[in-house]
Coordinates of C-alpha atoms in Angstrom, one line a residue:
Chain A
M1 CA 11.7 -1.1 249.5
L2 CA 8.5 -1.5 247.0
L3 CA 10.4 -2.7 244.1
P4 CA 9.5 -6.0 241.9
P5 CA 11.8 -8.6 242.3
C6 CA 13.3 -8.5 239.3
L7 CA 14.6 -5.0 239.9
M8 CA 16.2 -5.9 243.2
N9 CA 19.8 -6.4 241.9
Y10 CA 20.6 -3.3 243.2
N11 CA 23.4 -4.1 246.1
D12 CA 23.8 -0.9 247.8
I13 CA 20.2 -0.8 249.0
Q14 CA 20.0 -4.5 250.1
N15 CA 22.9 -3.9 252.6
L16 CA 20.3 -1.4 254.0
P17 CA 17.6 -2.9 256.9
Y18 CA 14.1 -2.7 255.2
D19 CA 12.6 -0.7 257.9
L20 CA 15.4 2.2 257.8
V21 CA 13.1 4.6 256.2
Q22 CA 10.5 3.8 258.8
K23 CA 12.9 4.1 261.8
I24 CA 14.0 7.6 260.4
K25 CA 10.6 8.8 260.3
S26 CA 10.0 7.9 263.7
G27 CA 13.1 10.1 264.4
E28 CA 16.1 7.7 265.3
K29 CA 19.0 9.2 264.5
K30 CA 21.4 6.1 264.5
S31 CA 19.4 4.9 261.3
F32 CA 19.9 8.4 259.7
E33 CA 23.8 8.3 260.0
L34 CA 23.5 5.0 258.3
L35 CA 21.7 6.7 255.7
Y36 CA 24.4 9.6 255.3
D37 CA 26.9 6.7 255.3
Q38 CA 25.2 4.8 252.5
Y39 CA 24.7 7.9 250.1
A40 CA 26.6 11.0 251.0
P41 CA 29.5 10.0 249.0
A42 CA 27.4 9.7 245.9
L43 CA 25.3 13.1 246.4
Y44 CA 28.8 14.8 247.2
G45 CA 29.9 13.4 243.7
I46 CA 26.8 14.7 241.8
I47 CA 26.7 18.2 244.0
L48 CA 30.5 18.6 243.4
K49 CA 29.6 18.4 239.3
I50 CA 27.0 20.6 239.6
L51 CA 29.1 23.6 241.5
Q52 CA 32.1 22.4 239.0
Q53 CA 34.1 21.3 241.5
D54 CA 33.9 24.2 244.2
T55 CA 34.3 22.2 247.6
A56 CA 33.4 24.8 249.7
S57 CA 29.8 25.5 248.3
A58 CA 29.4 21.7 247.7
Q59 CA 29.8 21.1 251.3
D60 CA 27.5 23.6 252.6
S61 CA 24.9 22.2 249.6
L62 CA 25.5 18.7 251.0
Q63 CA 24.9 19.8 254.8
D64 CA 22.0 22.1 253.7
S65 CA 20.5 18.4 251.7
F66 CA 20.8 16.3 254.5
V67 CA 19.2 18.7 256.8
K68 CA 16.3 19.1 254.2
I69 CA 16.0 15.3 254.0
W70 CA 15.8 15.0 257.5
K71 CA 13.3 17.4 258.0
N72 CA 11.4 16.0 255.2
I73 CA 11.4 12.5 255.7
A74 CA 7.9 12.0 256.4
A75 CA 6.8 13.7 253.2
F76 CA 8.9 10.8 251.3
D77 CA 6.6 8.3 249.9
E78 CA 8.1 4.8 249.3
S79 CA 5.5 3.8 246.5
K80 CA 6.6 6.5 244.1
G81 CA 10.2 5.4 244.1
S82 CA 13.4 4.7 246.1
I83 CA 14.6 6.8 249.1
F84 CA 17.9 7.7 247.2
T85 CA 16.0 9.1 243.8
W86 CA 14.2 11.3 246.8
M87 CA 17.5 12.3 248.2
L88 CA 18.9 13.1 244.9
T89 CA 16.5 15.3 243.7
I90 CA 16.6 17.3 246.9
A91 CA 20.9 17.4 246.6
R92 CA 20.3 18.0 243.1
R93 CA 17.8 21.0 243.6
T94 CA 19.8 22.8 246.7
A95 CA 23.0 22.6 244.8
L96 CA 21.3 24.2 241.8
D97 CA 19.8 26.8 244.2
K98 CA 23.2 27.4 245.4
L99 CA 24.5 27.6 241.7
D100 CA 22.3 30.3 241.3
S101 CA 22.9 32.4 244.2
I102 CA 26.7 32.2 242.9
R103 CA 25.4 33.2 239.4
N104 CA 23.5 35.9 240.9
K105 CA 26.6 37.3 242.7
K106 CA 28.6 37.3 239.9
I107 CA 26.4 39.4 237.7
Q108 CA 26.4 42.0 240.7
N109 CA 29.9 42.0 240.6
L110 CA 29.8 43.1 236.8
D111 CA 30.7 46.6 236.2
S112 CA 32.8 46.5 233.1
P113 CA 32.6 45.3 229.7
V114 CA 35.4 43.5 229.9
N115 CA 33.8 41.3 232.5
I116 CA 30.8 40.8 230.7
T117 CA 32.9 39.4 227.9
Q118 CA 34.7 37.2 230.4
N119 CA 31.9 35.6 231.9
Q120 CA 29.9 34.9 228.6
F121 CA 33.0 32.9 227.8
H122 CA 33.2 31.4 231.1
T123 CA 29.6 29.9 230.5
H124 CA 30.4 28.8 227.3
S125 CA 33.4 26.7 228.6
S126 CA 31.9 25.4 231.2
I127 CA 29.8 23.6 229.2
D128 CA 32.5 21.7 228.1
G129 CA 34.4 21.9 231.0
I130 CA 31.9 20.8 233.6
G131 CA 32.6 16.9 234.6
V132 CA 29.7 15.4 233.3
N133 CA 28.4 12.1 234.4
E134 CA 29.9 8.9 232.7
L135 CA 26.1 8.6 231.5
V136 CA 26.0 11.7 229.6
N137 CA 29.2 11.4 228.4
R138 CA 28.1 8.6 226.4
L139 CA 25.7 10.4 224.4
Q140 CA 26.2 12.2 221.1
P141 CA 27.6 15.9 221.5
D142 CA 24.5 18.1 221.1
H143 CA 22.6 15.8 223.4
Q144 CA 25.2 15.8 226.0
I145 CA 25.0 19.7 225.7
L146 CA 21.5 20.0 226.4
I147 CA 21.4 17.3 229.2
S148 CA 24.3 19.1 231.1
L149 CA 22.6 22.3 230.6
A150 CA 19.4 21.1 232.3
Y151 CA 20.5 18.5 234.8
F152 CA 23.6 19.7 236.1
Q153 CA 23.0 23.4 235.6
G154 CA 19.5 23.4 235.9
Y155 CA 18.5 26.0 233.1
T156 CA 15.2 25.7 231.5
Q157 CA 14.4 24.9 228.2
E158 CA 13.4 28.3 227.5
E159 CA 16.7 29.6 229.1
I160 CA 18.6 26.6 227.1
A161 CA 16.9 27.7 223.9
Q162 CA 18.3 31.5 224.2
K163 CA 22.0 30.3 225.1
L164 CA 22.2 28.0 222.4
N165 CA 20.2 30.5 220.2
M166 CA 17.8 27.5 219.0
P167 CA 14.0 27.7 218.7
L168 CA 12.2 26.1 221.8
G169 CA 10.5 23.6 219.9
T170 CA 13.8 22.5 218.4
V171 CA 15.2 22.5 222.1
K172 CA 12.1 20.5 223.3
T173 CA 12.5 17.8 220.4
K174 CA 16.3 17.6 220.9
T175 CA 15.5 17.0 224.5
R176 CA 13.3 14.4 224.0
A177 CA 15.8 12.3 221.5
A178 CA 18.5 12.9 224.2
M179 CA 16.3 11.1 226.4
Q180 CA 15.4 8.6 224.3
E181 CA 19.3 8.0 223.8
L182 CA 19.7 7.8 227.2
R183 CA 17.4 5.5 227.9
N184 CA 19.0 3.0 225.3
R185 CA 22.1 3.6 226.5
I186 CA 21.2 2.7 230.1
K187 CA 18.8 -0.1 229.2
Chain B
M1 CA -4.0 6.9 226.1
D2 CA -2.0 4.0 225.4
P3 CA 0.4 3.5 228.1
K4 CA 3.0 1.9 225.8
E5 CA 3.2 4.8 223.9
Y6 CA 3.6 7.1 227.2
I7 CA 6.4 5.1 228.0
S8 CA 8.4 5.6 224.6
S9 CA 7.2 9.3 224.5
G10 CA 10.4 10.4 226.8
K11 CA 8.5 12.0 229.3
L12 CA 9.4 9.6 231.8
E13 CA 13.2 10.1 231.2
E14 CA 12.8 14.0 232.2
Y15 CA 10.6 13.0 235.0
V16 CA 13.4 10.5 236.3
L17 CA 15.9 13.3 235.9
G18 CA 14.0 15.9 237.3
L19 CA 13.8 17.8 234.0
G20 CA 10.2 18.5 233.4
S21 CA 7.8 21.2 234.8
S22 CA 5.7 20.4 238.1
E23 CA 2.7 19.8 235.6
S24 CA 4.5 17.4 233.7
M25 CA 5.7 15.8 236.8
Q26 CA 2.3 15.4 238.1
E27 CA 1.1 14.2 235.2
V28 CA 3.7 11.4 235.1
E29 CA 2.8 10.5 238.7
C30 CA -1.1 10.0 237.9
M31 CA -0.2 7.9 234.8
A32 CA 2.1 5.8 236.9
R33 CA -0.5 5.2 239.2
V34 CA -2.8 4.6 236.7
F35 CA -0.6 2.1 234.9
P36 CA 1.4 -0.3 236.4
E37 CA 3.9 -0.6 233.4
V38 CA 4.6 3.0 233.5
K39 CA 5.2 2.7 237.2
V40 CA 7.7 -0.4 236.4
E41 CA 9.4 1.7 233.9
I42 CA 10.0 4.9 236.0
L43 CA 11.5 2.1 238.8
A44 CA 13.6 0.7 236.3
L45 CA 15.2 4.2 235.0
Q46 CA 15.5 5.3 238.6
I47 CA 17.7 2.6 239.5
T48 CA 19.6 2.7 236.0
L49 CA 20.5 6.5 237.1
E50 CA 21.2 5.8 240.4
K51 CA 23.6 3.0 239.5
N52 CA 25.3 5.6 237.0
I53 CA 25.6 8.2 239.8
M54 CA 26.7 5.8 242.3
E55 CA 29.6 4.7 240.1
T56 CA 30.9 8.6 240.8
Q57 CA 30.9 9.0 244.7
V58 CA 33.3 11.4 245.8
A59 CA 33.5 10.8 250.0
P60 CA 32.9 14.2 251.4
P61 CA 35.2 15.4 254.3
P62 CA 34.8 13.4 257.7
H63 CA 34.1 16.3 259.7
L64 CA 31.0 17.1 257.5
K65 CA 29.0 14.0 259.1
K66 CA 29.4 15.4 262.7
Q67 CA 28.5 18.9 261.7
I68 CA 25.3 17.7 259.8
L69 CA 24.2 15.8 263.0
D70 CA 25.0 18.3 265.3
T71 CA 22.7 20.9 263.1
I72 CA 20.1 18.2 263.1
D73 CA 20.5 17.9 267.0
Q74 CA 19.8 21.7 267.3
L75 CA 16.4 21.5 265.4
P76 CA 13.2 21.7 267.4
N77 CA 12.6 17.5 268.4
E78 CA 9.3 16.9 265.8
V79 CA 10.7 15.6 262.6
T80 CA 7.6 16.5 260.5
T81 CA 8.1 20.6 261.1
P82 CA 6.8 22.2 258.6
S83 CA 9.5 23.6 256.2
P84 CA 10.0 25.5 253.2
A85 CA 8.6 23.9 249.9
I86 CA 11.1 21.8 247.9
P87 CA 10.1 22.4 244.3
T88 CA 9.8 19.1 242.7
G89 CA 7.4 16.6 241.9
S90 CA 9.6 13.7 243.6
A91 CA 9.9 15.1 246.7
P92 CA 7.1 17.5 247.8
A93 CA 7.4 19.1 251.1
V94 CA 5.2 18.5 254.1
K95 CA 2.2 20.7 253.6
K96 CA -0.9 21.3 256.1
G97 CA -0.4 17.5 257.3
K98 CA -0.4 14.4 255.6
W99 CA -4.2 13.6 255.3
F100 CA -4.4 17.0 253.1
S101 CA -1.9 16.3 250.7
G102 CA -3.0 13.0 250.5
L103 CA -6.3 14.4 249.5
I104 CA -5.4 16.5 247.2
A105 CA -3.2 13.8 245.5
L106 CA -6.4 11.4 245.7
L107 CA -8.3 14.4 243.8
L108 CA -5.9 15.2 241.4
L109 CA -5.6 11.2 240.9
L110 CA -9.4 10.9 240.5
L111 CA -9.0 14.1 238.2
A112 CA -6.7 12.5 236.1
T113 CA -8.4 9.1 235.8
L114 CA -11.8 10.7 234.9
S115 CA -10.3 12.7 232.4
L116 CA -8.4 10.0 231.0
L117 CA -11.4 7.7 230.9
N118 CA -13.6 10.7 229.4
F119 CA -10.8 11.1 226.9
R120 CA -10.9 7.4 225.9
K121 CA -14.8 7.5 225.8
N122 CA -14.9 10.7 223.8
Q123 CA -12.2 9.2 221.3
Q124 CA -14.2 6.0 221.2
L125 CA -17.7 7.8 220.3
T126 CA -16.0 10.0 217.9
A127 CA -14.5 6.9 215.9
E128 CA -18.4 5.3 216.4
L129 CA -19.8 8.8 215.1
D130 CA -17.7 8.7 211.7
N131 CA -18.5 5.3 211.2
Y132 CA -22.3 5.9 211.6
K133 CA -21.6 8.8 209.4
S134 CA -20.0 6.9 206.6
E135 CA -22.4 4.3 206.7
Q136 CA -25.0 6.5 206.5
L137 CA -23.3 7.9 203.5
E138 CA -23.0 4.8 202.0
L139 CA -26.7 4.0 202.4
N140 CA -28.1 7.4 201.3
K141 CA -25.6 6.6 198.2
N142 CA -27.4 3.3 197.5
A143 CA -30.8 4.6 198.2
E144 CA -30.1 7.2 195.6
E145 CA -29.2 4.7 193.2
L146 CA -32.1 2.6 194.0
N147 CA -34.5 5.2 193.4
R148 CA -32.8 6.2 190.0
M149 CA -32.7 2.5 188.8
L150 CA -37.1 2.6 190.0
E151 CA -37.5 5.4 188.0
V152 CA -35.4 3.8 185.3
R153 CA -37.7 0.8 185.5
K154 CA -40.8 2.3 185.9
H155 CA -40.3 4.3 182.7
E156 CA -39.4 1.2 180.6
L157 CA -42.9 -0.4 182.2
R158 CA -44.8 2.7 181.2
L159 CA -43.2 2.5 177.5
L160 CA -43.5 -1.6 177.4
R161 CA -47.4 -1.4 178.5
D162 CA -48.2 1.2 176.1
P163 CA -50.9 -0.6 173.6
G164 CA -49.5 1.2 170.8
M165 CA -46.3 0.2 171.1
A166 CA -45.0 -2.6 168.9
A167 CA -42.3 -5.2 169.7
I168 CA -40.1 -6.6 166.9
T169 CA -37.3 -9.0 167.8
L170 CA -34.0 -8.7 166.1
T171 CA -32.2 -11.9 165.5
G172 CA -28.5 -13.0 164.6
T173 CA -27.5 -13.0 161.6
P174 CA -25.2 -15.6 159.8
L175 CA -22.3 -13.3 160.9
S176 CA -23.2 -13.6 164.6
P177 CA -26.3 -16.3 165.4
A178 CA -26.3 -15.8 168.8
S179 CA -26.7 -12.0 168.8
L180 CA -30.4 -10.9 169.8
A181 CA -32.3 -7.4 170.4
K182 CA -35.3 -5.9 170.5
V183 CA -36.7 -2.6 169.1
Y184 CA -40.2 -1.6 170.9
W185 CA -41.6 1.3 168.1
G186 CA -44.8 3.5 168.8
K187 CA -46.6 3.0 165.9
T188 CA -48.5 6.3 166.5
N189 CA -46.0 8.4 168.3
Q190 CA -42.9 7.0 165.9
E191 CA -40.5 6.5 169.2
V192 CA -37.8 3.8 168.9
Y193 CA -36.4 2.0 171.7
L194 CA -33.7 -0.6 171.5
E195 CA -32.7 -3.3 173.9
V196 CA -29.9 -5.2 173.3
H197 CA -30.2 -8.8 174.9
Q198 CA -26.8 -10.1 173.1
L199 CA -24.0 -8.6 171.0
P200 CA -20.7 -9.1 171.3
A201 CA -18.7 -6.1 172.6
P202 CA -17.5 -4.1 169.8
P203 CA -13.7 -3.5 168.8
S204 CA -12.2 -0.4 169.2
G205 CA -12.8 1.9 166.7
K206 CA -16.2 0.4 166.1
Q207 CA -19.6 0.9 167.1
Y208 CA -23.2 -0.4 166.5
Q209 CA -25.6 1.9 164.5
L210 CA -29.4 0.8 164.1
W211 CA -31.3 1.3 160.8
G212 CA -34.9 1.1 159.6
I213 CA -35.6 0.2 156.3
V214 CA -38.6 2.5 155.1
Q215 CA -39.8 2.1 151.4
G216 CA -36.9 0.2 150.7
K217 CA -34.1 2.2 151.4
P218 CA -32.2 2.2 154.8
V219 CA -32.7 4.9 157.5
D220 CA -30.1 6.1 160.3
L221 CA -32.0 5.6 163.5
G222 CA -28.3 6.2 165.6
I223 CA -25.6 4.8 166.9
F224 CA -25.4 3.5 170.6
D225 CA -23.3 1.6 173.2
I226 CA -24.1 -1.5 174.9
P227 CA -25.6 -0.3 178.1
A228 CA -24.1 -1.1 181.6
P229 CA -26.3 -3.2 183.6
S230 CA -27.6 -0.6 185.8
D231 CA -28.5 1.6 183.2
S232 CA -32.2 1.6 181.5
A233 CA -32.5 -1.5 179.4
L234 CA -34.2 0.5 176.7
I235 CA -31.9 3.0 174.8
K236 CA -34.0 5.5 173.3
M237 CA -33.2 5.9 169.3
K238 CA -34.6 8.5 166.7
D239 CA -38.3 8.5 165.6
V240 CA -39.3 7.0 162.6
Q241 CA -42.2 6.3 160.5
G242 CA -43.3 3.5 158.2
V243 CA -40.6 1.0 158.9
T244 CA -40.6 -2.4 157.8
T245 CA -37.7 -3.9 159.1
F246 CA -35.0 -3.1 161.9
A247 CA -31.5 -4.0 161.7
V248 CA -28.0 -3.3 163.3
T249 CA -24.6 -3.1 161.5
L250 CA -21.1 -2.7 163.2
E251 CA -19.6 0.5 161.6
P252 CA -16.8 2.8 162.5
T253 CA -17.2 5.3 165.5
G254 CA -19.6 8.0 165.1
G255 CA -21.6 5.8 162.6
N256 CA -22.0 6.1 158.7
P257 CA -24.3 7.8 156.5
D258 CA -25.2 4.2 154.6
P259 CA -25.0 0.6 156.3
T260 CA -21.9 -1.5 155.9
L261 CA -24.3 -4.6 155.0
D262 CA -21.7 -7.5 155.3
Q263 CA -21.5 -6.2 159.0
M264 CA -25.1 -6.7 159.8
Y265 CA -25.3 -8.5 163.5
V266 CA -29.2 -8.8 163.7
A267 CA -32.3 -7.9 161.8
G268 CA -36.2 -8.3 162.2
N269 CA -39.3 -7.7 160.4
V270 CA -42.1 -5.8 161.3
Q271 CA -45.2 -7.7 161.8

């Protein structure tokens, strides 16, 4: 890891061989297994949250994520950040894509006004019902909703503005404020 | 752009959480390359996020690992096979070889650095230009003021050099012995100019008034205020003929038809 020494208090990463990424890049599957053992539980945890505890979809997404990680490992640039951040981005993206396809299927299945109402109700309750990260739970409620919608449900700021019936500018300002709060909390 | 300001803008948190647009992702990455402090901040945020996510681990079912490894085994045997792009700033897909994306990144970095430098230079030049503008304005104002004063002094000099102009010194009366003034009187053109050398500032509600004694009777030559140093020292008063004595009295504001004699501050006879 190319981290400054002051940031090297990260035990989990220190357990891994320093040249793990190099070995995976050269095609060593044993090293890839190590990477899986180390990070699969954390990635699975986040994927489950995004997919609202739907285990079948979550397992699909975890598999897709690790296949992508293996295929794209050459593109991972250590100077930009840790391998975990990179994997996290892939896993989150993959799970959000899955969530999208599930949502689209639901919309296709709609054929009566009753279903539309139920679906809308479901969407709203999922804001509160989603098992958001510990970190996000510590934020003030309106900031929690924004971060949950954006990070765990993958909505763009435009979509959030529509959903919450809020001007886009307000969403942007509030997201920034939420980020600032997050920043103060995680320091 | 100030890196400290950038760090506190909230963009880094958006970047770390993967919430920004791809443009803003690229922007953050460029900033991280230009400013080491931005990079350190990003790494610190990433680690805090990772720690938080690590806290909420869920073990995937054991069979999944084997399934994944089997899938990978069935893949063509090159790790760097081109694959569908992953639309995120932190995890770009392999494109047309590493040198190509490297070149793009380098060009982007170069472009960002250049625009940043350009932006800074531009800001600096604009600030300098503003400075010069206000300086020039100040200088223009000074020059105008000097011109005006020069005109005033030229006019004064012309008056004083006029051979027909008599200078009469008005000295302080017992009421105010230190007071002193001068009257320049054109005996041919009847013009009267007053120059105050020393007079106490008048109390509020009062004003000085100049008088000329013509054939034993006081004639009003006008009221005046003590001029500011930048104004003409010579105050133009009313024209008069056949004066024998000039005097200044303190009168109610606006002047008096007849002088208050016990309020006479200076007086002088025409030679």
